[in-house]
Coordinates of C-alpha atoms (C1' of nucleotides) and ligand atoms in Angstrom, one line a residue:
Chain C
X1 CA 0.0 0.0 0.0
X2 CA 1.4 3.4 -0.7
X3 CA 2.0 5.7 2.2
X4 CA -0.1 8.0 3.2
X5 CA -0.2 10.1 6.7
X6 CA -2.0 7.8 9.3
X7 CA -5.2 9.5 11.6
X8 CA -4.6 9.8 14.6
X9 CA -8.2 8.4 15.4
X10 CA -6.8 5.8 13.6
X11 CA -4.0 4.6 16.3
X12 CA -6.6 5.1 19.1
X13 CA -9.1 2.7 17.5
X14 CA -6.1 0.5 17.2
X15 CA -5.3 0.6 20.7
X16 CA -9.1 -0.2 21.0
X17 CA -8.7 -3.1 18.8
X18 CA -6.1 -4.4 20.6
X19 CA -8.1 -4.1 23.8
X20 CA -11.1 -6.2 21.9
X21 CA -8.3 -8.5 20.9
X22 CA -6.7 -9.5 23.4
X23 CA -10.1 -10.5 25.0
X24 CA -11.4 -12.6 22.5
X25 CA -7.7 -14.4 22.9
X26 CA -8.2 -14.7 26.6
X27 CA -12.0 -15.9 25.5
X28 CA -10.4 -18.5 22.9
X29 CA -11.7 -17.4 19.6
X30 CA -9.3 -18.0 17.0
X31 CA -11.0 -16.4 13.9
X32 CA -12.8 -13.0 13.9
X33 CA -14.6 -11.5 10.7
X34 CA -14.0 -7.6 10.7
X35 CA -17.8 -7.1 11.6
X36 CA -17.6 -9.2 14.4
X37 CA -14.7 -6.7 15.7
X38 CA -16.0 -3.7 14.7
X39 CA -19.3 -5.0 16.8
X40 CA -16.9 -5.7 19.7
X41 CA -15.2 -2.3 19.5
X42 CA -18.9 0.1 18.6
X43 CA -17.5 0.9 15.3
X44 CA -18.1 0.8 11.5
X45 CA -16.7 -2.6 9.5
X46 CA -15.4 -0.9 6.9
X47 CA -13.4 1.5 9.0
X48 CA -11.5 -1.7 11.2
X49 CA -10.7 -3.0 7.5
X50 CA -9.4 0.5 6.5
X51 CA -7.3 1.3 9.5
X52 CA -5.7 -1.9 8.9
X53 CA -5.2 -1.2 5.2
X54 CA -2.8 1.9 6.1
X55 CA -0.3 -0.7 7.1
X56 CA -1.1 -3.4 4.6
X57 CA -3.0 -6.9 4.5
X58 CA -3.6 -9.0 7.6
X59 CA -6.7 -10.8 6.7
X60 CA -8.2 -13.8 4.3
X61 CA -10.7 -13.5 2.1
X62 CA -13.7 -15.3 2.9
X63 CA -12.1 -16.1 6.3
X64 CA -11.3 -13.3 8.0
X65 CA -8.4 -12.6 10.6
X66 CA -6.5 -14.7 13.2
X67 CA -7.1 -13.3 16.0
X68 CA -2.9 -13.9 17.9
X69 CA -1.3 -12.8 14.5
X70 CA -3.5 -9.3 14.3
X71 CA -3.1 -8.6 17.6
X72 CA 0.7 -8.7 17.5
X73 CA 0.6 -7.1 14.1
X74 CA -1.3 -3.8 15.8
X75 CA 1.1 -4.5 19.0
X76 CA 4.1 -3.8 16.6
X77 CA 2.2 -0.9 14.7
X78 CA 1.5 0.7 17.9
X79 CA 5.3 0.0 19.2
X80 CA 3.3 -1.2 22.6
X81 CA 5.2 -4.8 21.8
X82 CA 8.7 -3.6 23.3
X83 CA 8.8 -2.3 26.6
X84 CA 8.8 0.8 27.4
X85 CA 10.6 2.5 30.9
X86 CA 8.8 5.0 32.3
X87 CA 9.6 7.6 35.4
X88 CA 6.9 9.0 37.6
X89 CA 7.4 12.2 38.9
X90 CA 5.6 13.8 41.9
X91 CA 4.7 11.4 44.0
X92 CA 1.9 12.8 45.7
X93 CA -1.9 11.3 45.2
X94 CA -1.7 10.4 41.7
X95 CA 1.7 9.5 41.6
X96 CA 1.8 7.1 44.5
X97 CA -1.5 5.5 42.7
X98 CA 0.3 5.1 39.6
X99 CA 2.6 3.9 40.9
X100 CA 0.9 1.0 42.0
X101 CA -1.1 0.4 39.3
X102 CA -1.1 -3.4 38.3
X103 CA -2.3 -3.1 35.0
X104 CA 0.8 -1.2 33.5
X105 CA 2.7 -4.3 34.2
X106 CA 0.6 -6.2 32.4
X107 CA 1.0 -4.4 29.8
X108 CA 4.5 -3.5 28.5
X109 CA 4.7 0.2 30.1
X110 CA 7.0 -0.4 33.0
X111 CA 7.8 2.7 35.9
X112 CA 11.3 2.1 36.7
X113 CA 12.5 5.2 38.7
X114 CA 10.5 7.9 40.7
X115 CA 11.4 11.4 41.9
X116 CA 10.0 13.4 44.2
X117 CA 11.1 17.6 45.4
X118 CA 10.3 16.4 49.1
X119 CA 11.9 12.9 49.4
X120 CA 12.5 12.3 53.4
X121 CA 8.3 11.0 53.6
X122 CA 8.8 9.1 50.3
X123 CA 11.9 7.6 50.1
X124 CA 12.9 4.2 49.5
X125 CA 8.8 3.5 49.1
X126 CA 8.1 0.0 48.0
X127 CA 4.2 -1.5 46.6
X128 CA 4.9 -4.9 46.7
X129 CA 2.1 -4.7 44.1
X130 CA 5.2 -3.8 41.7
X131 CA 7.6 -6.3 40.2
X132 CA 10.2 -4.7 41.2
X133 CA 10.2 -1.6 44.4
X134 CA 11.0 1.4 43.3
X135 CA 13.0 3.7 45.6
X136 CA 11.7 7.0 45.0
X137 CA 14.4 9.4 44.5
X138 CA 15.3 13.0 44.4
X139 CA 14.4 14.9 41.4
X140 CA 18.0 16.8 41.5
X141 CA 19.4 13.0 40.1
X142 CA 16.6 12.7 37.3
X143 CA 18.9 13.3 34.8
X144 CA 21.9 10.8 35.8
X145 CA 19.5 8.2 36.5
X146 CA 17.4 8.5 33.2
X147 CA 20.3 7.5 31.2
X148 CA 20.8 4.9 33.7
X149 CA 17.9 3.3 33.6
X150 CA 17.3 3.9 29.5
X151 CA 14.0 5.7 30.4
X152 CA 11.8 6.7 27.4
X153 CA 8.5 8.3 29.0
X154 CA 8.3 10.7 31.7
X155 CA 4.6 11.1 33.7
X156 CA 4.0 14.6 35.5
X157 CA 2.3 14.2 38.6
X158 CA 3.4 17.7 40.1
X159 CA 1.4 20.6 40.4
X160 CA 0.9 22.7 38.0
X161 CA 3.0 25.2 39.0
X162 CA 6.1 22.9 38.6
X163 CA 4.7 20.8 35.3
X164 CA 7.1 22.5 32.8
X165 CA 10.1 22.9 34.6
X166 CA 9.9 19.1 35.1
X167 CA 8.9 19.3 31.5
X168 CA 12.2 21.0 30.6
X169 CA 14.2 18.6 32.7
X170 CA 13.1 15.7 31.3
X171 CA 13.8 17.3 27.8
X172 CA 17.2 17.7 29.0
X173 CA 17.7 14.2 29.7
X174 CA 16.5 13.2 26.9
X175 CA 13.3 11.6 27.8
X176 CA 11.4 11.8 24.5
X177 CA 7.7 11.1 25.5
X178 CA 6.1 12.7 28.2
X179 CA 2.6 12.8 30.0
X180 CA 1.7 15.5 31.9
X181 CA -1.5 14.9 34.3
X182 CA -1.0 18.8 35.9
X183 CA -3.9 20.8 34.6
X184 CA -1.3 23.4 32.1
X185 CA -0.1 22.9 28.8
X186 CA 3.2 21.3 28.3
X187 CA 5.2 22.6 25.6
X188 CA 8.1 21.1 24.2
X189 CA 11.2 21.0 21.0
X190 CA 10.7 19.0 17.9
X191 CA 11.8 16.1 18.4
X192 CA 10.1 15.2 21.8
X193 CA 6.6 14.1 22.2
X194 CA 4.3 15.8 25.0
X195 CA 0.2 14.9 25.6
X196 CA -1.7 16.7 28.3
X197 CA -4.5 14.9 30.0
X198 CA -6.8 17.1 31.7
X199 CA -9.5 15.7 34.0
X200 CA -11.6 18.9 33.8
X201 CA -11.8 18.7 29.8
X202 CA -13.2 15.3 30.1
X203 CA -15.4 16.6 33.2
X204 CA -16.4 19.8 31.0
X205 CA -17.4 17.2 27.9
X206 CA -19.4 15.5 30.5
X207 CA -21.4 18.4 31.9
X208 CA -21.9 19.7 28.1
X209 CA -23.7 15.9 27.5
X210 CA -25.2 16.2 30.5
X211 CA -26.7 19.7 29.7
X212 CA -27.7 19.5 26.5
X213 CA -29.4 15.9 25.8
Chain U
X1 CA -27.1 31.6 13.7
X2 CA -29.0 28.7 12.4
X3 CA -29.0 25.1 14.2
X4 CA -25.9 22.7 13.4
X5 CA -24.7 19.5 15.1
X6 CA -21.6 21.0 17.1
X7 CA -18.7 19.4 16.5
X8 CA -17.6 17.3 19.8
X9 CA -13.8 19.0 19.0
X10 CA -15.3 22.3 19.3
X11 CA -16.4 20.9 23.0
X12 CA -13.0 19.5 23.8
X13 CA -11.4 23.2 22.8
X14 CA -14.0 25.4 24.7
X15 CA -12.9 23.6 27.4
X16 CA -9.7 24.8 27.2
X17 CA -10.3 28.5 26.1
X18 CA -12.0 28.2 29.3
X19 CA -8.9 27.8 30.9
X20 CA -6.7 30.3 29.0
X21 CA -9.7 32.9 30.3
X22 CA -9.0 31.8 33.6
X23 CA -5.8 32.8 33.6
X24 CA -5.8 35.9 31.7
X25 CA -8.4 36.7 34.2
X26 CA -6.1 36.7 36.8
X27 CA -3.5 38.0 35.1
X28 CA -5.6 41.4 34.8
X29 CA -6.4 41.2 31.5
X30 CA -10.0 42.4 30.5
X31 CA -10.0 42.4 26.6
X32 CA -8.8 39.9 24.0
X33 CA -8.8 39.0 20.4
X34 CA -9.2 36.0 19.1
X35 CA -5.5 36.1 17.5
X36 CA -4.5 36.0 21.0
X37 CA -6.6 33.5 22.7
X38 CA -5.9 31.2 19.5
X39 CA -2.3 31.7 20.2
X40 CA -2.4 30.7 24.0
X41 CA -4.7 27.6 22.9
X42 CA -2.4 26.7 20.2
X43 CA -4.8 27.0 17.8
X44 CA -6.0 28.8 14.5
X45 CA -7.5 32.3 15.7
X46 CA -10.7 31.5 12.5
X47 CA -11.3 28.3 14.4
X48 CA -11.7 30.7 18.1
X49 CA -14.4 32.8 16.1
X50 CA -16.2 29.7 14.3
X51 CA -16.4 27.8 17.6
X52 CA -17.7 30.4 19.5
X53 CA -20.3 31.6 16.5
X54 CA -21.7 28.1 16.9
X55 CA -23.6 29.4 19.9
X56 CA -23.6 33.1 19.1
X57 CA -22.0 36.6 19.0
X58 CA -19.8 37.0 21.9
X59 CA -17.5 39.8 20.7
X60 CA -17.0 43.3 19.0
X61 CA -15.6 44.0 16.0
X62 CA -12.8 46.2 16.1
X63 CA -12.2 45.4 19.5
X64 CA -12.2 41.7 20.5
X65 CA -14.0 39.6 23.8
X66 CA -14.0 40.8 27.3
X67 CA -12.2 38.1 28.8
X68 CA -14.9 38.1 31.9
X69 CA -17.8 37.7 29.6
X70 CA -16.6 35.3 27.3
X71 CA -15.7 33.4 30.5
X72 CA -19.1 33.2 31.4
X73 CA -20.4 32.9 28.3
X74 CA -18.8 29.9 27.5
X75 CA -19.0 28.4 31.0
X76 CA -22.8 28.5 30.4
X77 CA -22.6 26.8 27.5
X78 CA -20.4 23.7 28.7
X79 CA -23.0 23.8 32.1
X80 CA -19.5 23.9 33.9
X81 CA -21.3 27.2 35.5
X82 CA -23.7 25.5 37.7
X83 CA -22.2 23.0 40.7
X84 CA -22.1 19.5 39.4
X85 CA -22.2 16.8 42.5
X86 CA -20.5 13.9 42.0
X87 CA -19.4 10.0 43.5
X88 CA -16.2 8.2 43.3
X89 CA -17.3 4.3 43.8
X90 CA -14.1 2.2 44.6
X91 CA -11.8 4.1 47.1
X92 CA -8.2 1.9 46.5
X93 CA -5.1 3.9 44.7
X94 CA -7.2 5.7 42.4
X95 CA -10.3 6.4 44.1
X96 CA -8.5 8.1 46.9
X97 CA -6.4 10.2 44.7
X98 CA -9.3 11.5 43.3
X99 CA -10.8 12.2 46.6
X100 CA -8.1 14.2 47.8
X101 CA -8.4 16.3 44.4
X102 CA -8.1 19.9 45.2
X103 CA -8.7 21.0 41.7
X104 CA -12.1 19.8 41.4
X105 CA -13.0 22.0 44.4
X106 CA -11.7 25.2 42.6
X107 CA -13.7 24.1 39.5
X108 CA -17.5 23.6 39.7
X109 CA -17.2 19.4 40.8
X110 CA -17.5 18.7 43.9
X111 CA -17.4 15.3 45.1
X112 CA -20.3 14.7 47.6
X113 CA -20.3 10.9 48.4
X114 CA -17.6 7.9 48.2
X115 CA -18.6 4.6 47.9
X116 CA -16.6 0.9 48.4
X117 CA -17.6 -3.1 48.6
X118 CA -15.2 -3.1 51.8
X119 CA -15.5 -0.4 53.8
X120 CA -13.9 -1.4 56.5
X121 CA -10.9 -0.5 55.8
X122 CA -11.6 3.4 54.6
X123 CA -15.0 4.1 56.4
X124 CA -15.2 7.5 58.1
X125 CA -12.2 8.2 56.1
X126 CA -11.6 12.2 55.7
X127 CA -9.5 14.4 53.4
X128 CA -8.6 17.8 55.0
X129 CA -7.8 18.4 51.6
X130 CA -11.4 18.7 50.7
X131 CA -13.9 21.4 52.2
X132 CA -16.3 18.9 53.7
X133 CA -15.1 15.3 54.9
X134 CA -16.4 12.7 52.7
X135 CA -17.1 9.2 54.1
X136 CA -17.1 6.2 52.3
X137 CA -19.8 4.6 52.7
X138 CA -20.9 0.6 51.8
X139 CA -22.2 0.2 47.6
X140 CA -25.7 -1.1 49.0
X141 CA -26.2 2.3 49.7
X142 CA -25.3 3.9 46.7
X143 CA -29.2 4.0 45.7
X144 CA -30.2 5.6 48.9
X145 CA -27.5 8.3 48.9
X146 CA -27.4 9.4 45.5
X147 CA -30.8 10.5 45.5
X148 CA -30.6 12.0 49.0
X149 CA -27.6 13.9 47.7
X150 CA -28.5 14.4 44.3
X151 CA -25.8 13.0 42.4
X152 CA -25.1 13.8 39.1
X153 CA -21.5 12.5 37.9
X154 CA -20.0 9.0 38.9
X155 CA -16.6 7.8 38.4
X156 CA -16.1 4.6 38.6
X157 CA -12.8 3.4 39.8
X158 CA -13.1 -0.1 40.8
X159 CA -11.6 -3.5 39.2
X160 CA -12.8 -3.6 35.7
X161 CA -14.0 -6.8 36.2
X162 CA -17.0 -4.6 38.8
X163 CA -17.2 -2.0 36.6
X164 CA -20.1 -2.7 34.1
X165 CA -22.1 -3.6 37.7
X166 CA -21.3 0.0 39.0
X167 CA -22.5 1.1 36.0
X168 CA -25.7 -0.6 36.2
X169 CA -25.9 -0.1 40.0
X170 CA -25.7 4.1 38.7
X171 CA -28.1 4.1 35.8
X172 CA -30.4 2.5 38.1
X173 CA -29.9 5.1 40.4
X174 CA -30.6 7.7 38.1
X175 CA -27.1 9.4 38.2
X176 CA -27.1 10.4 34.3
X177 CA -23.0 10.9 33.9
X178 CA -20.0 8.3 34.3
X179 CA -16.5 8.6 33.7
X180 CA -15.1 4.9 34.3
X181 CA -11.4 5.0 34.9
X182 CA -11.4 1.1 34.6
X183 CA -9.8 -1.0 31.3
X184 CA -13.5 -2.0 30.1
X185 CA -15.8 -0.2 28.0
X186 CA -19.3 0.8 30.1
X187 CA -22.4 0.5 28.1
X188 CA -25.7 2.9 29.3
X189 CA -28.5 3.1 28.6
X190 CA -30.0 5.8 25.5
X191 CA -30.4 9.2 28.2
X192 CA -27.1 8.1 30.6
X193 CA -23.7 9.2 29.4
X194 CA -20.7 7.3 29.9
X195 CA -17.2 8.1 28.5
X196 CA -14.1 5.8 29.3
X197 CA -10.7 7.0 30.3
X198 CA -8.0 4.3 28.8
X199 CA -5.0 5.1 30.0
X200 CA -3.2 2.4 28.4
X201 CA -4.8 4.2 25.5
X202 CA -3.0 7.0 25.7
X203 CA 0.3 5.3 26.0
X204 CA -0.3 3.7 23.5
X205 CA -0.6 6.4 21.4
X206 CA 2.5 7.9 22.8
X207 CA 4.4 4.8 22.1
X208 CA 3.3 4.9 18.1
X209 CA 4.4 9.0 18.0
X210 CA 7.8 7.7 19.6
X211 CA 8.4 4.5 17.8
X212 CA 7.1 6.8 14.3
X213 CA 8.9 9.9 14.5
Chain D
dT1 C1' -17.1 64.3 10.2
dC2 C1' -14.7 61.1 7.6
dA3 C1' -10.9 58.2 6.4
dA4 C1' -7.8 54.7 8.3
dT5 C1' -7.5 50.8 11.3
dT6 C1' -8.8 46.9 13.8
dT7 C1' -11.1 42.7 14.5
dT8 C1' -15.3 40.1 14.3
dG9 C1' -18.6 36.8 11.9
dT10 C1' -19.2 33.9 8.1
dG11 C1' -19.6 32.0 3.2
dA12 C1' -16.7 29.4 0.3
dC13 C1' -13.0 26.4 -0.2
dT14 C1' -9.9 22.7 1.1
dC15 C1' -8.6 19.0 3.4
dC16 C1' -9.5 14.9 6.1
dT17 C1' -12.3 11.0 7.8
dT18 C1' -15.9 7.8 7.4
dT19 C1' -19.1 5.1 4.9
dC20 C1' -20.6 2.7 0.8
dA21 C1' -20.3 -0.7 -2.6
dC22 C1' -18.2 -4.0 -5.2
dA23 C1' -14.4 -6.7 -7.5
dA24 C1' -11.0 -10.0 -6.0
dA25 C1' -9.6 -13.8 -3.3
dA26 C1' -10.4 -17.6 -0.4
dT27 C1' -13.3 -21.4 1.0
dA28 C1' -17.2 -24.6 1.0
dT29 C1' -20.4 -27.5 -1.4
dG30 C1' -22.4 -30.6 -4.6
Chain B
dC1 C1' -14.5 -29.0 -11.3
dA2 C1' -17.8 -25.5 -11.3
dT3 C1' -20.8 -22.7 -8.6
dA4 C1' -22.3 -20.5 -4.4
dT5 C1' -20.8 -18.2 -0.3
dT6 C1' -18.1 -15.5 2.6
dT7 C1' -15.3 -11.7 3.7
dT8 C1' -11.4 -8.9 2.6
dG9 C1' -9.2 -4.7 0.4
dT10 C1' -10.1 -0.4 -1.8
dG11 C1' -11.7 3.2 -5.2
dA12 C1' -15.4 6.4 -5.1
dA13 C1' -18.9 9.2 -2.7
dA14 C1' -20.5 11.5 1.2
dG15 C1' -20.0 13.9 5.2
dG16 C1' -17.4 16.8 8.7
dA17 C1' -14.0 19.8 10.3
dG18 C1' -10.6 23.4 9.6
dT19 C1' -8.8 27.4 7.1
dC20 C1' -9.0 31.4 4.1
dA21 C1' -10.5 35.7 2.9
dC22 C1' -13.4 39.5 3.0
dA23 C1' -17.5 42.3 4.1
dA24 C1' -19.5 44.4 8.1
dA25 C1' -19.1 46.7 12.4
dA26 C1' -16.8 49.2 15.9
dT27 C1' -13.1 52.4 17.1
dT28 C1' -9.5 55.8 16.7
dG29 C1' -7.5 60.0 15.2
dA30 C1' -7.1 64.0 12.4
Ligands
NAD301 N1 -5.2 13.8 42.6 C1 -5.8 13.6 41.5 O1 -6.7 12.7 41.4 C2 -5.5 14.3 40.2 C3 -6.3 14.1 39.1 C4 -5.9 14.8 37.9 C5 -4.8 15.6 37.9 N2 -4.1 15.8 39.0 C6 -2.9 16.7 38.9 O2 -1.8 15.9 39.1 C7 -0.9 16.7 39.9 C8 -0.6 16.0 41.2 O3 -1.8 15.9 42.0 P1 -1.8 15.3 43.4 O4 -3.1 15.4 43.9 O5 -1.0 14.0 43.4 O6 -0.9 16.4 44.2 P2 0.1 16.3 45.4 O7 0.3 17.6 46.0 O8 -0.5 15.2 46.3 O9 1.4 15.7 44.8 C9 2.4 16.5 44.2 C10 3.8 16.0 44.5 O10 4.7 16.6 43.6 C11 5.9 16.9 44.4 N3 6.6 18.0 43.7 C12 6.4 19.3 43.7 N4 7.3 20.0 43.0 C13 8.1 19.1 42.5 C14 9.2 19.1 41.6 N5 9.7 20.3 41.1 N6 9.8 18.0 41.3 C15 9.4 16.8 41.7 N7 8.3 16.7 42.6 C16 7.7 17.8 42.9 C17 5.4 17.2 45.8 O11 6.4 17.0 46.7 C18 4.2 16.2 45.9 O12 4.7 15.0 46.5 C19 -1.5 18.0 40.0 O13 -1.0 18.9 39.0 C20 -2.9 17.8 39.9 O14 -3.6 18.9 39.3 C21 -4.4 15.1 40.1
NAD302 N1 -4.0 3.2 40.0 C1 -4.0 3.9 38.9 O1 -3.2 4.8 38.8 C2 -4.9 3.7 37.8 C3 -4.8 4.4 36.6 C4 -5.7 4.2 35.6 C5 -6.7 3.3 35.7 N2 -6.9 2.6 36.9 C6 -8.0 1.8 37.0 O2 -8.8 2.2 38.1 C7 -9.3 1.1 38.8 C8 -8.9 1.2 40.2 O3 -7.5 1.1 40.3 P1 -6.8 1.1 41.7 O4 -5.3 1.0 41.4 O5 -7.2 2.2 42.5 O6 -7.3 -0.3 42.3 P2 -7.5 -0.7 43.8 O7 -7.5 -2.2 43.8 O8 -6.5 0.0 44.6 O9 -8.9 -0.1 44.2 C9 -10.1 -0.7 43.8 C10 -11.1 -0.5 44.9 O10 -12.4 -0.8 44.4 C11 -13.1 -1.5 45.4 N3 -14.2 -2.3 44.9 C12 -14.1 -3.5 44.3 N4 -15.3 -3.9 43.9 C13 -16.2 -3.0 44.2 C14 -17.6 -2.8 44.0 N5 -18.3 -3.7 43.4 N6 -18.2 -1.7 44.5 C15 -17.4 -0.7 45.1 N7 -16.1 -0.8 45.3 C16 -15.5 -1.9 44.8 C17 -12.1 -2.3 46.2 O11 -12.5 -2.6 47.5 C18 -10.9 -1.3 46.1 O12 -10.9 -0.5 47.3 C19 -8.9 -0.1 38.1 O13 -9.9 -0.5 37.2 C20 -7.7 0.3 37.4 O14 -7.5 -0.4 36.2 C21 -6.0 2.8 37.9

DNA sequence: TCAATTTTGTGACTCCTTTCACAAAATATG
DNA sequence: CATATTTTGTGAAAGGAGTCACAAAATTGA
């Protein structure tokens, strides 16, 4: 298939797919038409066969797709079939709960360091929920450890007030991909990758649905 | 201006215009143009005027919005003007971050009730944090309570494997608005709103930019 | 008072996304 | 082996969303 730039809707109805997938592996179907998916997943047939058809042909005629080969064929277009190393920073509510949030693991994001401004009623924290503890550290040794510890994504969990500055020193050590949970807009240099999740949006959405219908 | 479906983008970015105002607000300013706010937002200054002419005139020619005004304006068409009350049902890492939330305070959500399957562990628990306490109280309740406090908004962050029963356990109790935090899509009933936050969804979507770019 | 300046509101245009519809490929059946 | 059936992959059509460009409205300044 030529190339052609991919919709981001696209990837997030991957990831969705791969969600539905990995079910119906778990369920022990073998064989799934695209409709049967697209059911799964609340979305049009046609548009599960042409998000697949930006990356080529993973289906039989007549038959339709195994379920195991698509979903590591949308694991390795996603990149979600390596692992990635992450770094929490700001371990205050939502840091300490994800932190110690099982499902990561099961997945293949993995937080391998934390930091923290205010370590003395943090450190050396342990969830035995984790693999591994993680020790959580001072923020002035983010850098030297990032390079360590090979980490690719960097999750704000600081207030607001701090978000870019941690922003910026994550830039600096080379952390390419960063979420930001602090309600501000995280800017960043080519090259780097920066998303913004903001509770209140998805509240605001909400209350507009909630209002109007 | 005639009726037209509103795009659900032009939701997601009055949202954040909403928050740009804020700030401007308390920066001083009292008059913008929509250059400006399109700048902050990061976005194209014709898209500012066409969102906003979706619900109607909000600005001078020649001179731009009153920052104030706008504010309002737009708060009243999200509904993020009025108070919305809402529930957190499943008080473990999650839950209790969300509890101890000050931002929701400062916007118009207010959590009024908590809710677990073993409250044992967390009953009477209190967050200075918050204005009121909040006590958790047992799920068999949740009928009772939401009604007493008039409940709008429920976010569900239990095991995803409880999470379509929450659901059902809040349609049934007449609290139109979820936002499920667990790995399972919630299904409502026509009238109820539910929107899912996949977290692993996002990632994954920052894993395709970095493994793409 | 009137021309110059600023900035909105909006029709027209472009671009992007989704859906439709069908030929092509694979399988099943008699 | 030929025909019927199933389901993919994709070009074409339809539908939405974003951008451009300019007339209309307000203001400023001489
Ligand atoms: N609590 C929630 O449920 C929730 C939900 C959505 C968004 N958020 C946002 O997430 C962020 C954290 O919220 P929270 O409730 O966990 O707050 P919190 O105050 O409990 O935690 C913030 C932590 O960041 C640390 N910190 C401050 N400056 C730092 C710096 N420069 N470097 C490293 N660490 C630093 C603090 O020591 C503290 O431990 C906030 O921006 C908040 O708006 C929170
Ligand atoms: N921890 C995170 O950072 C995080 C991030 C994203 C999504 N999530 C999702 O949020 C949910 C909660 O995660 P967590 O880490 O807080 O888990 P947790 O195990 O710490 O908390 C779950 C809580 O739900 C309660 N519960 C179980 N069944 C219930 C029921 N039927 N009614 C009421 N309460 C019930 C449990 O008693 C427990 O207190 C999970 O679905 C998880 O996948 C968590």
């Amino acid at each position: 298939m030529k190339y052609q730039k991919i919709p981001e809707a696209t990837i997030r109805r991957l990831s969705r797919y791969s969600r539905c997938l990995e079910e119906m592996e778990k369920g022990g179907e073998e064989v799934i038409s695209s409709a049967q998916l697209a059911n799964r997943c609340m979305v049009n047939a046609a548009q599960v066969r042409k998000d697949l058809a930006y990356f080529g042909e993973f289906g039989i005629r007549g038959v339709g797709y195994y379920v195991k080969d698509l979903l590591n064929d949308i694991k390795k277009i996603l990149g979600s079939n390596k692992e990635w190393r992450m770094v929490v920073i700001g371990i205050g509510n939502l840091g300490s709960a994800l932190l110690s949030y099982k499902d990561f693991l099961k997945q293949n994001y993995k937080i391998v360091a934390a930091f923290d401004i205010d370590p003395p009623q943090v450190i050396g924290r342990v969830s035995e929920k984790l693999g591994k503890p993680v020790e959580v550290l001072h923020i002035n040794r983010l850098k030297e450890v990032a390079k360590e510890r090979r980490i690719e994504i960097g999750l704000i969990t600081t207030p607001p007030s701090e978000a870019q500055a941690v922003a910026d020193l994550l830039v600096e050590a080379e952390v390419r991909g960063i979420l930001n949970f602090a309600p501000t807009q995280i800017v960043v240099p080519e090259g780097f990758v920066a998303k913004d999740v903001f509770f209140t949006t998805i509240l605001d959405n909400l209350a507009y649905l909630l209002s109007n219908n």
